mmCIF file of C-alpha atoms and ligand atoms in Angstrom:
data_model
loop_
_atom_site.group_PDB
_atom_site.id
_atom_site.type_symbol
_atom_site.label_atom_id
_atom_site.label_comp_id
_atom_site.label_asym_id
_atom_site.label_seq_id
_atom_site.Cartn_x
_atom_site.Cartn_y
_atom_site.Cartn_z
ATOM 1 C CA UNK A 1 -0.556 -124.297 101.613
ATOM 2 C CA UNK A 2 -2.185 -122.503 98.685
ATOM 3 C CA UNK A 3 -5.291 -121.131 99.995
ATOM 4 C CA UNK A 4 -5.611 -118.229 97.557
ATOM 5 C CA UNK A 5 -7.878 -119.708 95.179
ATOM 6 C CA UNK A 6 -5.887 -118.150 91.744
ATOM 7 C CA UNK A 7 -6.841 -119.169 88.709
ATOM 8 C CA UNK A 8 -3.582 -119.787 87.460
ATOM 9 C CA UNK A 9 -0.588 -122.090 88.905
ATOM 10 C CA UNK A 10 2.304 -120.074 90.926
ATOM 11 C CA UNK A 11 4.821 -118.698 88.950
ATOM 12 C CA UNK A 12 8.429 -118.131 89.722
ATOM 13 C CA UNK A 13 9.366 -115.800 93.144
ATOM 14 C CA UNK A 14 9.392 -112.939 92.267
ATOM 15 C CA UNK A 15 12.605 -110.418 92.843
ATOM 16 C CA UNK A 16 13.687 -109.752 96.316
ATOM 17 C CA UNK A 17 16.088 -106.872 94.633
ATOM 18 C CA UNK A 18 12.239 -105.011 93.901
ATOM 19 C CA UNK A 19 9.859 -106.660 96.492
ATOM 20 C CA UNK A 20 9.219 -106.911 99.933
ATOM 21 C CA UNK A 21 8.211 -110.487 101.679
ATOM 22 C CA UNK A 22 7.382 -113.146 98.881
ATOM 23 C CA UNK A 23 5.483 -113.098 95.480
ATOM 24 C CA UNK A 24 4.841 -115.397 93.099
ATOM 25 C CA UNK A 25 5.375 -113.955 89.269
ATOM 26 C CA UNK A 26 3.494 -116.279 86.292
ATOM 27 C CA UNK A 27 3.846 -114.505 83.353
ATOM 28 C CA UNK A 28 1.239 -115.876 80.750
ATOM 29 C CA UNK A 29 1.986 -113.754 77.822
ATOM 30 C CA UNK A 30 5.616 -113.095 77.757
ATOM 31 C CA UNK A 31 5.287 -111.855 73.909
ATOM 32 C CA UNK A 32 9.144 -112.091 73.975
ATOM 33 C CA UNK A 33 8.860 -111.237 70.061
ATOM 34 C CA UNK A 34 6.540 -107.914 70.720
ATOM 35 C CA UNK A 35 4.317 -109.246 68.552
ATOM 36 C CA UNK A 36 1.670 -107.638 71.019
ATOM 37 C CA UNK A 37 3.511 -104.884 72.709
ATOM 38 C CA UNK A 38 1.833 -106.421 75.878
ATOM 39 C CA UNK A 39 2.917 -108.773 78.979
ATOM 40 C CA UNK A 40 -0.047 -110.756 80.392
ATOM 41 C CA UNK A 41 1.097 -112.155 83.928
ATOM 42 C CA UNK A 42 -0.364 -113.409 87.338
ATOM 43 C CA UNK A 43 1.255 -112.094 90.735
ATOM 44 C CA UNK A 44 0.271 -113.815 93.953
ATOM 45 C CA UNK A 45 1.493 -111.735 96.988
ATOM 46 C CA UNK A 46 1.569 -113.680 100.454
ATOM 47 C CA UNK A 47 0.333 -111.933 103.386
ATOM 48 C CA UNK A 48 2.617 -108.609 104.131
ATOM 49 C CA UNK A 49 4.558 -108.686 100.442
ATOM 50 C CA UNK A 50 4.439 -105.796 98.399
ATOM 51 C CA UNK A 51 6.312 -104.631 95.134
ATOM 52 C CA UNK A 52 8.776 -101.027 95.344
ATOM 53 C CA UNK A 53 7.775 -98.294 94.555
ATOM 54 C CA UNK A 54 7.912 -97.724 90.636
ATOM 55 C CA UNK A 55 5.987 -96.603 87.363
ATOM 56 C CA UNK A 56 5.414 -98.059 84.099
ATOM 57 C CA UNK A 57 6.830 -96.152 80.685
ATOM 58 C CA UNK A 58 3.466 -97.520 78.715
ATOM 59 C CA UNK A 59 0.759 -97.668 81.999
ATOM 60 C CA UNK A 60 -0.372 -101.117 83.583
ATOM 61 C CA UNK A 61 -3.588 -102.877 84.230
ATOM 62 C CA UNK A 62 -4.276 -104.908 87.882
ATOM 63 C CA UNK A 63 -7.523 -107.178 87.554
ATOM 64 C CA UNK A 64 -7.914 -108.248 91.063
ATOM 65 C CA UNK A 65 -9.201 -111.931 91.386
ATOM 66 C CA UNK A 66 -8.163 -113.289 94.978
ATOM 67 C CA UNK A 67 -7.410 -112.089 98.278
ATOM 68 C CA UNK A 68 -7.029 -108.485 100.254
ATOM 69 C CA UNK A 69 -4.688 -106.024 99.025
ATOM 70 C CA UNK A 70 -3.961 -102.430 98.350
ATOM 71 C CA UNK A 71 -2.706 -99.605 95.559
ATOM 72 C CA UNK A 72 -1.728 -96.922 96.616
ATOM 73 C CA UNK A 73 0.111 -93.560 94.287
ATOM 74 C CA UNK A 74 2.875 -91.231 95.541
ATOM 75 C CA UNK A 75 1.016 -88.627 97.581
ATOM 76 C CA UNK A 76 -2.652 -90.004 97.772
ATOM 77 C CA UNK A 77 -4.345 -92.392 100.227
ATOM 78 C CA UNK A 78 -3.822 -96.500 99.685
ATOM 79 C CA UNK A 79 -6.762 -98.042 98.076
ATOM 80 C CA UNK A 80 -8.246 -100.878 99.276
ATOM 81 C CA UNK A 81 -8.497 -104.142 96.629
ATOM 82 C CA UNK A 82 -10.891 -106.927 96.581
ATOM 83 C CA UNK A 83 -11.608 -109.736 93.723
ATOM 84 C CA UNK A 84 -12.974 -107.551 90.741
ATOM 85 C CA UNK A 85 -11.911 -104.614 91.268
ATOM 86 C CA UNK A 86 -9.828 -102.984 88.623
ATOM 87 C CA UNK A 87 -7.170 -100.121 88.768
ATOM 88 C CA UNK A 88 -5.513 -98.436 85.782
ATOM 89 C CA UNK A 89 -2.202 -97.058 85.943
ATOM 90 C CA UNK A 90 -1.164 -94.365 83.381
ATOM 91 C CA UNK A 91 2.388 -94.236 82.541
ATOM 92 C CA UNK A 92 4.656 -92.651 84.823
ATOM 93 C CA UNK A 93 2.618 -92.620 88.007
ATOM 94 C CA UNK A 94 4.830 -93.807 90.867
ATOM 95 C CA UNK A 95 2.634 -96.272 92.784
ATOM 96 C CA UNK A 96 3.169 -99.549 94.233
ATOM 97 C CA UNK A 97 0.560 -102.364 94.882
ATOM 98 C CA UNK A 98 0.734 -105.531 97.196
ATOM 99 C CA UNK A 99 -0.843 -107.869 99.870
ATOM 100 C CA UNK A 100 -2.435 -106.726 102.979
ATOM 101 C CA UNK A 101 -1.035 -107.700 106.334
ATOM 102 C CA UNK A 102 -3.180 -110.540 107.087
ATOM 103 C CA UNK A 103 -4.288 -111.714 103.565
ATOM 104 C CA UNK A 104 -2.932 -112.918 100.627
ATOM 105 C CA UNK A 105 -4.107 -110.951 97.446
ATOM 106 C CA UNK A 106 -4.107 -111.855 93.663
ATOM 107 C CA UNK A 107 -3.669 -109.337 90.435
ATOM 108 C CA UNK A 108 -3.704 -110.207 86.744
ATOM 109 C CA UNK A 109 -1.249 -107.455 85.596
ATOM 110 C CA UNK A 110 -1.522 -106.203 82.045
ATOM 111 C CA UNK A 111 1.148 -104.055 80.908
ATOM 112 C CA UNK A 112 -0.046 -102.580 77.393
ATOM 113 C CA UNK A 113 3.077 -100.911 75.057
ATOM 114 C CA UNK A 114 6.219 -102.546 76.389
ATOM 115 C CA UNK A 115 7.821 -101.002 73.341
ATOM 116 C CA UNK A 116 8.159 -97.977 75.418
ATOM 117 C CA UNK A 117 10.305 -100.171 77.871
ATOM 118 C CA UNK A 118 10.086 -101.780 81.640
ATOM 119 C CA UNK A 119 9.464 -101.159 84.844
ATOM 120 C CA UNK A 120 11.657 -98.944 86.426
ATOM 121 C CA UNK A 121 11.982 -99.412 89.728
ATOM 122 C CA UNK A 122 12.594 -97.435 93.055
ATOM 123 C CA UNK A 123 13.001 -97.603 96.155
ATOM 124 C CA UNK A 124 11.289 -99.858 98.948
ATOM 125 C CA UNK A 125 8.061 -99.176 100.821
ATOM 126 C CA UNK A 126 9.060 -98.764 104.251
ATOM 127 C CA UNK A 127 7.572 -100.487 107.349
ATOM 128 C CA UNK A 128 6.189 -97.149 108.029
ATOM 129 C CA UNK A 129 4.435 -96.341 104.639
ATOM 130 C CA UNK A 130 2.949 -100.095 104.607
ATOM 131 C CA UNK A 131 1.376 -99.801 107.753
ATOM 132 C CA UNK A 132 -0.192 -96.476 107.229
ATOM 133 C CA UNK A 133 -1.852 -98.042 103.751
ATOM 134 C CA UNK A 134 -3.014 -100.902 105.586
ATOM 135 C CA UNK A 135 -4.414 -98.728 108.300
HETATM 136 MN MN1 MN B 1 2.864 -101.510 88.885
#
């Protein structure tokens, strides 16, 4: 059942090493020879899934376009996300982002000067964080 309404197909699962649940990754713009220094991709989250914690070297861009989810930074209140909103991560803020409990939820990610390398990931959110976001 896709009832999520993306605009793009699903991608490939993403990670379990760095996500909780299941997520879809289709990455649009791999620019694999940097001539961008920028990864287009679409992430659809089922209900419950979220990504570890972790922060971006060169800052990311979410473009929400289906679904109920959240963002939430290290220290600060989750914030609720609904088709069109938009959240910009500078580099090195720990955050994570994901589905809500009973919803699926759509991004566009954007992640601008890859030059300045990956992801880097941490650890998991617990039960316990999740459920206070989603609160
Ligand atoms: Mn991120």
């Amino acid at each position: 059942m896709d009832d999520n309404n993306s605009i793009f197909p699903k991608g490939e699962k993403a990670s379990a090493a760095v996500f909780t649940g299941t997520a879809y990754v289709n990455m649009l713009v791999p620019d694999k020879d940097s001539v961008y220094n920028c990864q287009v991709y679409d992430v659809v989250f089922e209900a419950g899934a979220r990504n570890n914690w972790h922060k971006h070297p060169g800052g990311q861009l979410l473009l929400v376009t289906a679904g109920k989810g959240y963002y939430q930074e290290r220290g600060k209140e989750a914030r609720l996300l609904r088709p069109s909103d938009v959240v910009a991560i500078p580099p090195g803020v720990e955050h994570w982002h994901g589905a809500a409990p009973d919803s699926e939820f759509t991004h566009i990610g954007i992640s601008p000067n890859t030059q300045k390398g990956g992801p880097e990931w941490l650890g998991p959110v617990t039960d316990e964080e999740y459920t206070e976001a989603a609160r």
